[in-house]
Amino acid sequence: MSLYCPSAFRAEAGYAARVLADNPLATLITPAADEPWISHVVLLPDPQHPDCLLGHLARANPHAGVLFAQDSVAVFAGAHGYVSPRWYVSDGMVPTWNYRVAHAHGRAEPVDGAQLGELLSQLARHFEGPDGWSTDAMPPAAMAAMQRGIVGFRLRVARWEVKAKLSQNRLPQDRQGVIQSLEEGDEAARQLAAAMPRP
């Protein structure tokens, strides 16, 4: 599984961190005999292993049964939005969609025991902040039951494919027109404008 990416839109692997910051909800795809398994999971960088991502699946999800047997790809979508031909200075332009996306290719390995507890604590800290809800607030029996219901994993990323389709192939004045129009839009449009390279 590879990503179509013209050279104008190719981004360095380090750019993936910005895409993950936009949206840690990944589409996780693992090949299987009949058709690939696809699940939507939150993946966060592993603080102990720089080239890894941490996540978990429901144990009842059959995807968990094939996850460790072959490579998977996790697809992260960043800021994205519609671009109107009206926003360009140049004539003869067509509608398009600008976006940022990162694909993490690698093999998952199990995370269990104390490491699974730390994975769940990390998720809580990431989204709740230092003063929010913590897994420490859970009774031990409830925490144990939650851990029995999930399969934790570490995705060891062998390679990143990162694409930033942000009007880099357009004239500077056309790209500036897109940025200005997006800045006048809603919050999602303004996020996309902020991601675009300035002329």
PDB file of C-alpha atoms in Angstrom, residues 17-183:
ATOM      1  CA  ALA A  17       4.058  15.106  13.941  1.00  0.00           C
ATOM      2  CA  ARG A  18       2.075  18.161  12.810  1.00  0.00           C
ATOM      3  CA  VAL A  19      -0.534  15.964  11.129  1.00  0.00           C
ATOM      4  CA  LEU A  20      -0.858  13.800  14.250  1.00  0.00           C
ATOM      5  CA  ALA A  21      -1.309  16.947  16.334  1.00  0.00           C
ATOM      6  CA  ASP A  22      -4.235  17.931  14.074  1.00  0.00           C
ATOM      7  CA  ASN A  23      -5.971  14.597  14.527  1.00  0.00           C
ATOM      8  CA  PRO A  24      -4.695  11.566  16.476  1.00  0.00           C
ATOM      9  CA  LEU A  25      -7.645   9.451  15.290  1.00  0.00           C
ATOM     10  CA  ALA A  26      -6.097   7.103  12.730  1.00  0.00           C
ATOM     11  CA  THR A  27      -7.601   4.705  10.229  1.00  0.00           C
ATOM     12  CA  LEU A  28      -5.698   1.484  10.949  1.00  0.00           C
ATOM     13  CA  ILE A  29      -5.583  -0.982   8.041  1.00  0.00           C
ATOM     14  CA  THR A  30      -4.254  -4.549   8.315  1.00  0.00           C
ATOM     15  CA  PRO A  31      -4.366  -7.040   5.404  1.00  0.00           C
ATOM     16  CA  ALA A  32      -6.303 -10.272   5.944  1.00  0.00           C
ATOM     17  CA  ALA A  33      -7.168 -13.322   3.853  1.00  0.00           C
ATOM     18  CA  ASP A  34     -10.449 -12.095   2.368  1.00  0.00           C
ATOM     19  CA  GLU A  35     -10.337  -8.323   2.802  1.00  0.00           C
ATOM     20  CA  PRO A  36      -8.377  -5.893   4.969  1.00  0.00           C
ATOM     21  CA  TRP A  37      -9.460  -5.082   8.505  1.00  0.00           C
ATOM     22  CA  ILE A  38     -10.088  -1.378   9.066  1.00  0.00           C
ATOM     23  CA  SER A  39     -10.480   0.202  12.496  1.00  0.00           C
ATOM     24  CA  HIS A  40     -10.502   3.783  13.735  1.00  0.00           C
ATOM     25  CA  VAL A  41      -8.193   4.174  16.715  1.00  0.00           C
ATOM     26  CA  VAL A  42      -6.429   6.940  18.604  1.00  0.00           C
ATOM     27  CA  LEU A  43      -2.657   6.631  18.231  1.00  0.00           C
ATOM     28  CA  LEU A  44      -0.155   8.723  20.179  1.00  0.00           C
ATOM     29  CA  PRO A  45       3.637   8.905  19.981  1.00  0.00           C
ATOM     30  CA  ASP A  46       5.378   6.495  22.347  1.00  0.00           C
ATOM     31  CA  PRO A  47       7.514   8.609  24.736  1.00  0.00           C
ATOM     32  CA  GLN A  48       9.869   5.655  25.320  1.00  0.00           C
ATOM     33  CA  HIS A  49      10.302   4.712  21.648  1.00  0.00           C
ATOM     34  CA  PRO A  50      10.563   7.668  19.204  1.00  0.00           C
ATOM     35  CA  ASP A  51       9.698   5.580  16.125  1.00  0.00           C
ATOM     36  CA  CYS A  52       6.579   4.013  17.631  1.00  0.00           C
ATOM     37  CA  LEU A  53       2.905   4.812  18.135  1.00  0.00           C
ATOM     38  CA  LEU A  54       0.717   3.504  20.965  1.00  0.00           C
ATOM     39  CA  GLY A  55      -2.946   2.497  20.746  1.00  0.00           C
ATOM     40  CA  HIS A  56      -5.508  -0.140  21.567  1.00  0.00           C
ATOM     41  CA  LEU A  57      -8.426  -2.048  20.063  1.00  0.00           C
ATOM     42  CA  ALA A  58     -11.462  -3.598  21.700  1.00  0.00           C
ATOM     43  CA  ARG A  59     -10.666  -7.241  22.383  1.00  0.00           C
ATOM     44  CA  ALA A  60     -14.006  -8.148  20.756  1.00  0.00           C
ATOM     45  CA  ASN A  61     -12.851  -6.525  17.494  1.00  0.00           C
ATOM     46  CA  PRO A  62     -11.675  -9.319  15.126  1.00  0.00           C
ATOM     47  CA  HIS A  63      -9.048  -6.889  13.847  1.00  0.00           C
ATOM     48  CA  ALA A  64      -7.130  -7.610  17.082  1.00  0.00           C
ATOM     49  CA  GLY A  65      -6.804 -11.251  16.002  1.00  0.00           C
ATOM     50  CA  VAL A  66      -4.813 -10.425  12.850  1.00  0.00           C
ATOM     51  CA  LEU A  67      -3.013  -7.271  13.971  1.00  0.00           C
ATOM     52  CA  PHE A  68       0.285  -8.850  15.034  1.00  0.00           C
ATOM     53  CA  ALA A  69       0.686 -11.270  12.117  1.00  0.00           C
ATOM     54  CA  GLN A  70       1.594  -8.783   9.364  1.00  0.00           C
ATOM     55  CA  ASP A  71       2.358  -5.152   8.681  1.00  0.00           C
ATOM     56  CA  SER A  72      -0.322  -2.487   9.005  1.00  0.00           C
ATOM     57  CA  VAL A  73      -0.686   1.112   7.889  1.00  0.00           C
ATOM     58  CA  ALA A  74      -2.162   3.888  10.022  1.00  0.00           C
ATOM     59  CA  VAL A  75      -3.621   6.818   8.074  1.00  0.00           C
ATOM     60  CA  PHE A  76      -3.836  10.228   9.758  1.00  0.00           C
ATOM     61  CA  ALA A  77      -5.790  13.069   8.158  1.00  0.00           C
ATOM     62  CA  GLY A  78      -4.795  16.619   9.057  1.00  0.00           C
ATOM     63  CA  ALA A  79      -6.318  19.973   8.154  1.00  0.00           C
ATOM     64  CA  HIS A  80      -8.263  19.843   4.877  1.00  0.00           C
ATOM     65  CA  GLY A  81     -10.875  21.731   2.904  1.00  0.00           C
ATOM     66  CA  TYR A  82     -12.400  22.819  -0.389  1.00  0.00           C
ATOM     67  CA  VAL A  83     -10.621  25.314  -2.671  1.00  0.00           C
ATOM     68  CA  SER A  84     -12.794  27.298  -5.096  1.00  0.00           C
ATOM     69  CA  PRO A  85     -11.546  28.439  -8.525  1.00  0.00           C
ATOM     70  CA  ARG A  86     -12.947  31.893  -7.601  1.00  0.00           C
ATOM     71  CA  TRP A  87     -10.083  32.348  -5.126  1.00  0.00           C
ATOM     72  CA  TYR A  88      -7.336  32.292  -7.750  1.00  0.00           C
ATOM     73  CA  VAL A  89      -6.015  35.263  -9.687  1.00  0.00           C
ATOM     74  CA  SER A  90      -5.219  33.086 -12.713  1.00  0.00           C
ATOM     75  CA  ASP A  91      -7.943  32.103 -15.183  1.00  0.00           C
ATOM     76  CA  GLY A  92      -8.933  28.557 -16.140  1.00  0.00           C
ATOM     77  CA  MET A  93      -8.541  27.029 -12.687  1.00  0.00           C
ATOM     78  CA  VAL A  94     -10.699  24.175 -11.362  1.00  0.00           C
ATOM     79  CA  PRO A  95     -12.068  23.241  -7.919  1.00  0.00           C
ATOM     80  CA  THR A  96      -9.827  21.115  -5.739  1.00  0.00           C
ATOM     81  CA  TRP A  97      -9.329  19.922  -2.164  1.00  0.00           C
ATOM     82  CA  ASN A  98      -6.282  20.836  -0.094  1.00  0.00           C
ATOM     83  CA  TYR A  99      -5.186  18.519   2.700  1.00  0.00           C
ATOM     84  CA  ARG A 100      -2.435  17.094   4.867  1.00  0.00           C
ATOM     85  CA  VAL A 101      -2.107  13.341   5.398  1.00  0.00           C
ATOM     86  CA  ALA A 102       0.449  10.992   6.951  1.00  0.00           C
ATOM     87  CA  HIS A 103       0.691   7.215   6.545  1.00  0.00           C
ATOM     88  CA  ALA A 104       2.627   5.198   9.144  1.00  0.00           C
ATOM     89  CA  HIS A 105       3.705   1.753   7.869  1.00  0.00           C
ATOM     90  CA  GLY A 106       4.866  -0.843  10.360  1.00  0.00           C
ATOM     91  CA  ARG A 107       4.290  -3.963  12.450  1.00  0.00           C
ATOM     92  CA  ALA A 108       2.303  -3.898  15.689  1.00  0.00           C
ATOM     93  CA  GLU A 109       3.419  -5.704  18.817  1.00  0.00           C
ATOM     94  CA  PRO A 110       1.407  -6.357  22.002  1.00  0.00           C
ATOM     95  CA  VAL A 111       1.455  -4.033  24.999  1.00  0.00           C
ATOM     96  CA  ASP A 112       0.120  -5.624  28.172  1.00  0.00           C
ATOM     97  CA  GLY A 113       0.527  -5.751  31.934  1.00  0.00           C
ATOM     98  CA  ALA A 114       1.937  -2.640  33.571  1.00  0.00           C
ATOM     99  CA  GLN A 115       2.777  -1.160  30.153  1.00  0.00           C
ATOM    100  CA  LEU A 116      -0.892  -1.314  29.155  1.00  0.00           C
ATOM    101  CA  GLY A 117      -1.831   0.547  32.315  1.00  0.00           C
ATOM    102  CA  GLU A 118       0.711   3.245  31.473  1.00  0.00           C
ATOM    103  CA  LEU A 119      -0.614   3.443  27.905  1.00  0.00           C
ATOM    104  CA  LEU A 120      -4.115   4.137  29.240  1.00  0.00           C
ATOM    105  CA  SER A 121      -2.747   6.691  31.708  1.00  0.00           C
ATOM    106  CA  GLN A 122      -0.893   8.450  28.887  1.00  0.00           C
ATOM    107  CA  LEU A 123      -4.092   8.700  26.841  1.00  0.00           C
ATOM    108  CA  ALA A 124      -5.935  10.211  29.799  1.00  0.00           C
ATOM    109  CA  ARG A 125      -3.163  12.745  30.493  1.00  0.00           C
ATOM    110  CA  HIS A 126      -2.976  13.730  26.835  1.00  0.00           C
ATOM    111  CA  PHE A 127      -6.664  14.553  26.507  1.00  0.00           C
ATOM    112  CA  GLU A 128      -7.574  15.501  30.080  1.00  0.00           C
ATOM    113  CA  GLY A 129      -4.513  17.563  30.958  1.00  0.00           C
ATOM    114  CA  PRO A 130      -2.700  17.483  34.304  1.00  0.00           C
ATOM    115  CA  ASP A 131      -5.784  18.483  36.329  1.00  0.00           C
ATOM    116  CA  GLY A 132      -8.354  16.312  34.530  1.00  0.00           C
ATOM    117  CA  TRP A 133      -9.670  12.810  35.019  1.00  0.00           C
ATOM    118  CA  SER A 134      -7.005  10.170  35.651  1.00  0.00           C
ATOM    119  CA  THR A 135      -6.978   6.377  35.503  1.00  0.00           C
ATOM    120  CA  ASP A 136      -5.746   6.586  39.119  1.00  0.00           C
ATOM    121  CA  ALA A 137      -9.325   7.566  40.009  1.00  0.00           C
ATOM    122  CA  MET A 138     -10.598   4.158  38.899  1.00  0.00           C
ATOM    123  CA  PRO A 139     -11.081   1.353  41.422  1.00  0.00           C
ATOM    124  CA  PRO A 140      -8.513  -1.415  40.789  1.00  0.00           C
ATOM    125  CA  ALA A 141     -11.234  -3.894  39.834  1.00  0.00           C
ATOM    126  CA  ALA A 142     -12.647  -1.492  37.233  1.00  0.00           C
ATOM    127  CA  MET A 143      -9.184  -0.818  35.813  1.00  0.00           C
ATOM    128  CA  ALA A 144      -8.509  -4.551  35.560  1.00  0.00           C
ATOM    129  CA  ALA A 145     -11.841  -5.117  33.813  1.00  0.00           C
ATOM    130  CA  MET A 146     -11.104  -2.344  31.316  1.00  0.00           C
ATOM    131  CA  GLN A 147      -7.706  -3.845  30.527  1.00  0.00           C
ATOM    132  CA  ARG A 148      -9.248  -7.280  29.957  1.00  0.00           C
ATOM    133  CA  GLY A 149     -11.577  -5.734  27.381  1.00  0.00           C
ATOM    134  CA  ILE A 150      -8.868  -4.242  25.165  1.00  0.00           C
ATOM    135  CA  VAL A 151      -5.735  -5.222  23.272  1.00  0.00           C
ATOM    136  CA  GLY A 152      -2.935  -2.684  23.617  1.00  0.00           C
ATOM    137  CA  PHE A 153      -0.298  -2.376  20.935  1.00  0.00           C
ATOM    138  CA  ARG A 154       2.806  -0.518  19.875  1.00  0.00           C
ATOM    139  CA  LEU A 155       3.099   0.174  16.133  1.00  0.00           C
ATOM    140  CA  ARG A 156       6.784   0.153  15.209  1.00  0.00           C
ATOM    141  CA  VAL A 157       6.877   2.575  12.280  1.00  0.00           C
ATOM    142  CA  ALA A 158       9.237   1.376   9.552  1.00  0.00           C
ATOM    143  CA  ARG A 159       8.435   4.272   7.230  1.00  0.00           C
ATOM    144  CA  TRP A 160       6.277   7.362   6.952  1.00  0.00           C
ATOM    145  CA  GLU A 161       4.628   8.659   3.791  1.00  0.00           C
ATOM    146  CA  VAL A 162       3.618  12.276   4.253  1.00  0.00           C
ATOM    147  CA  LYS A 163       1.718  14.436   1.790  1.00  0.00           C
ATOM    148  CA  ALA A 164       0.897  18.130   2.079  1.00  0.00           C
ATOM    149  CA  LYS A 165      -1.282  19.189  -0.857  1.00  0.00           C
ATOM    150  CA  LEU A 166      -1.449  22.899  -0.059  1.00  0.00           C
ATOM    151  CA  SER A 167      -1.386  24.716  -3.424  1.00  0.00           C
ATOM    152  CA  GLN A 168       2.428  24.607  -3.636  1.00  0.00           C
ATOM    153  CA  ASN A 169       2.053  23.967  -7.377  1.00  0.00           C
ATOM    154  CA  ARG A 170       0.243  27.275  -7.902  1.00  0.00           C
ATOM    155  CA  LEU A 171       1.602  30.761  -8.553  1.00  0.00           C
ATOM    156  CA  PRO A 172       2.340  32.773  -5.396  1.00  0.00           C
ATOM    157  CA  GLN A 173      -0.538  35.176  -6.068  1.00  0.00           C
ATOM    158  CA  ASP A 174      -2.944  32.262  -6.529  1.00  0.00           C
ATOM    159  CA  ARG A 175      -1.798  30.614  -3.301  1.00  0.00           C
ATOM    160  CA  GLN A 176      -2.199  33.929  -1.485  1.00  0.00           C
ATOM    161  CA  GLY A 177      -5.761  34.196  -2.812  1.00  0.00           C
ATOM    162  CA  VAL A 178      -6.549  30.738  -1.426  1.00  0.00           C
ATOM    163  CA  ILE A 179      -5.060  31.632   1.969  1.00  0.00           C
ATOM    164  CA  GLN A 180      -6.999  34.896   2.213  1.00  0.00           C
ATOM    165  CA  SER A 181     -10.298  33.222   1.304  1.00  0.00           C
ATOM    166  CA  LEU A 182      -9.754  30.385   3.779  1.00  0.00           C
ATOM    167  CA  GLU A 183      -8.929  32.883   6.534  1.00  0.00           C
TER     168      GLU A 183
END
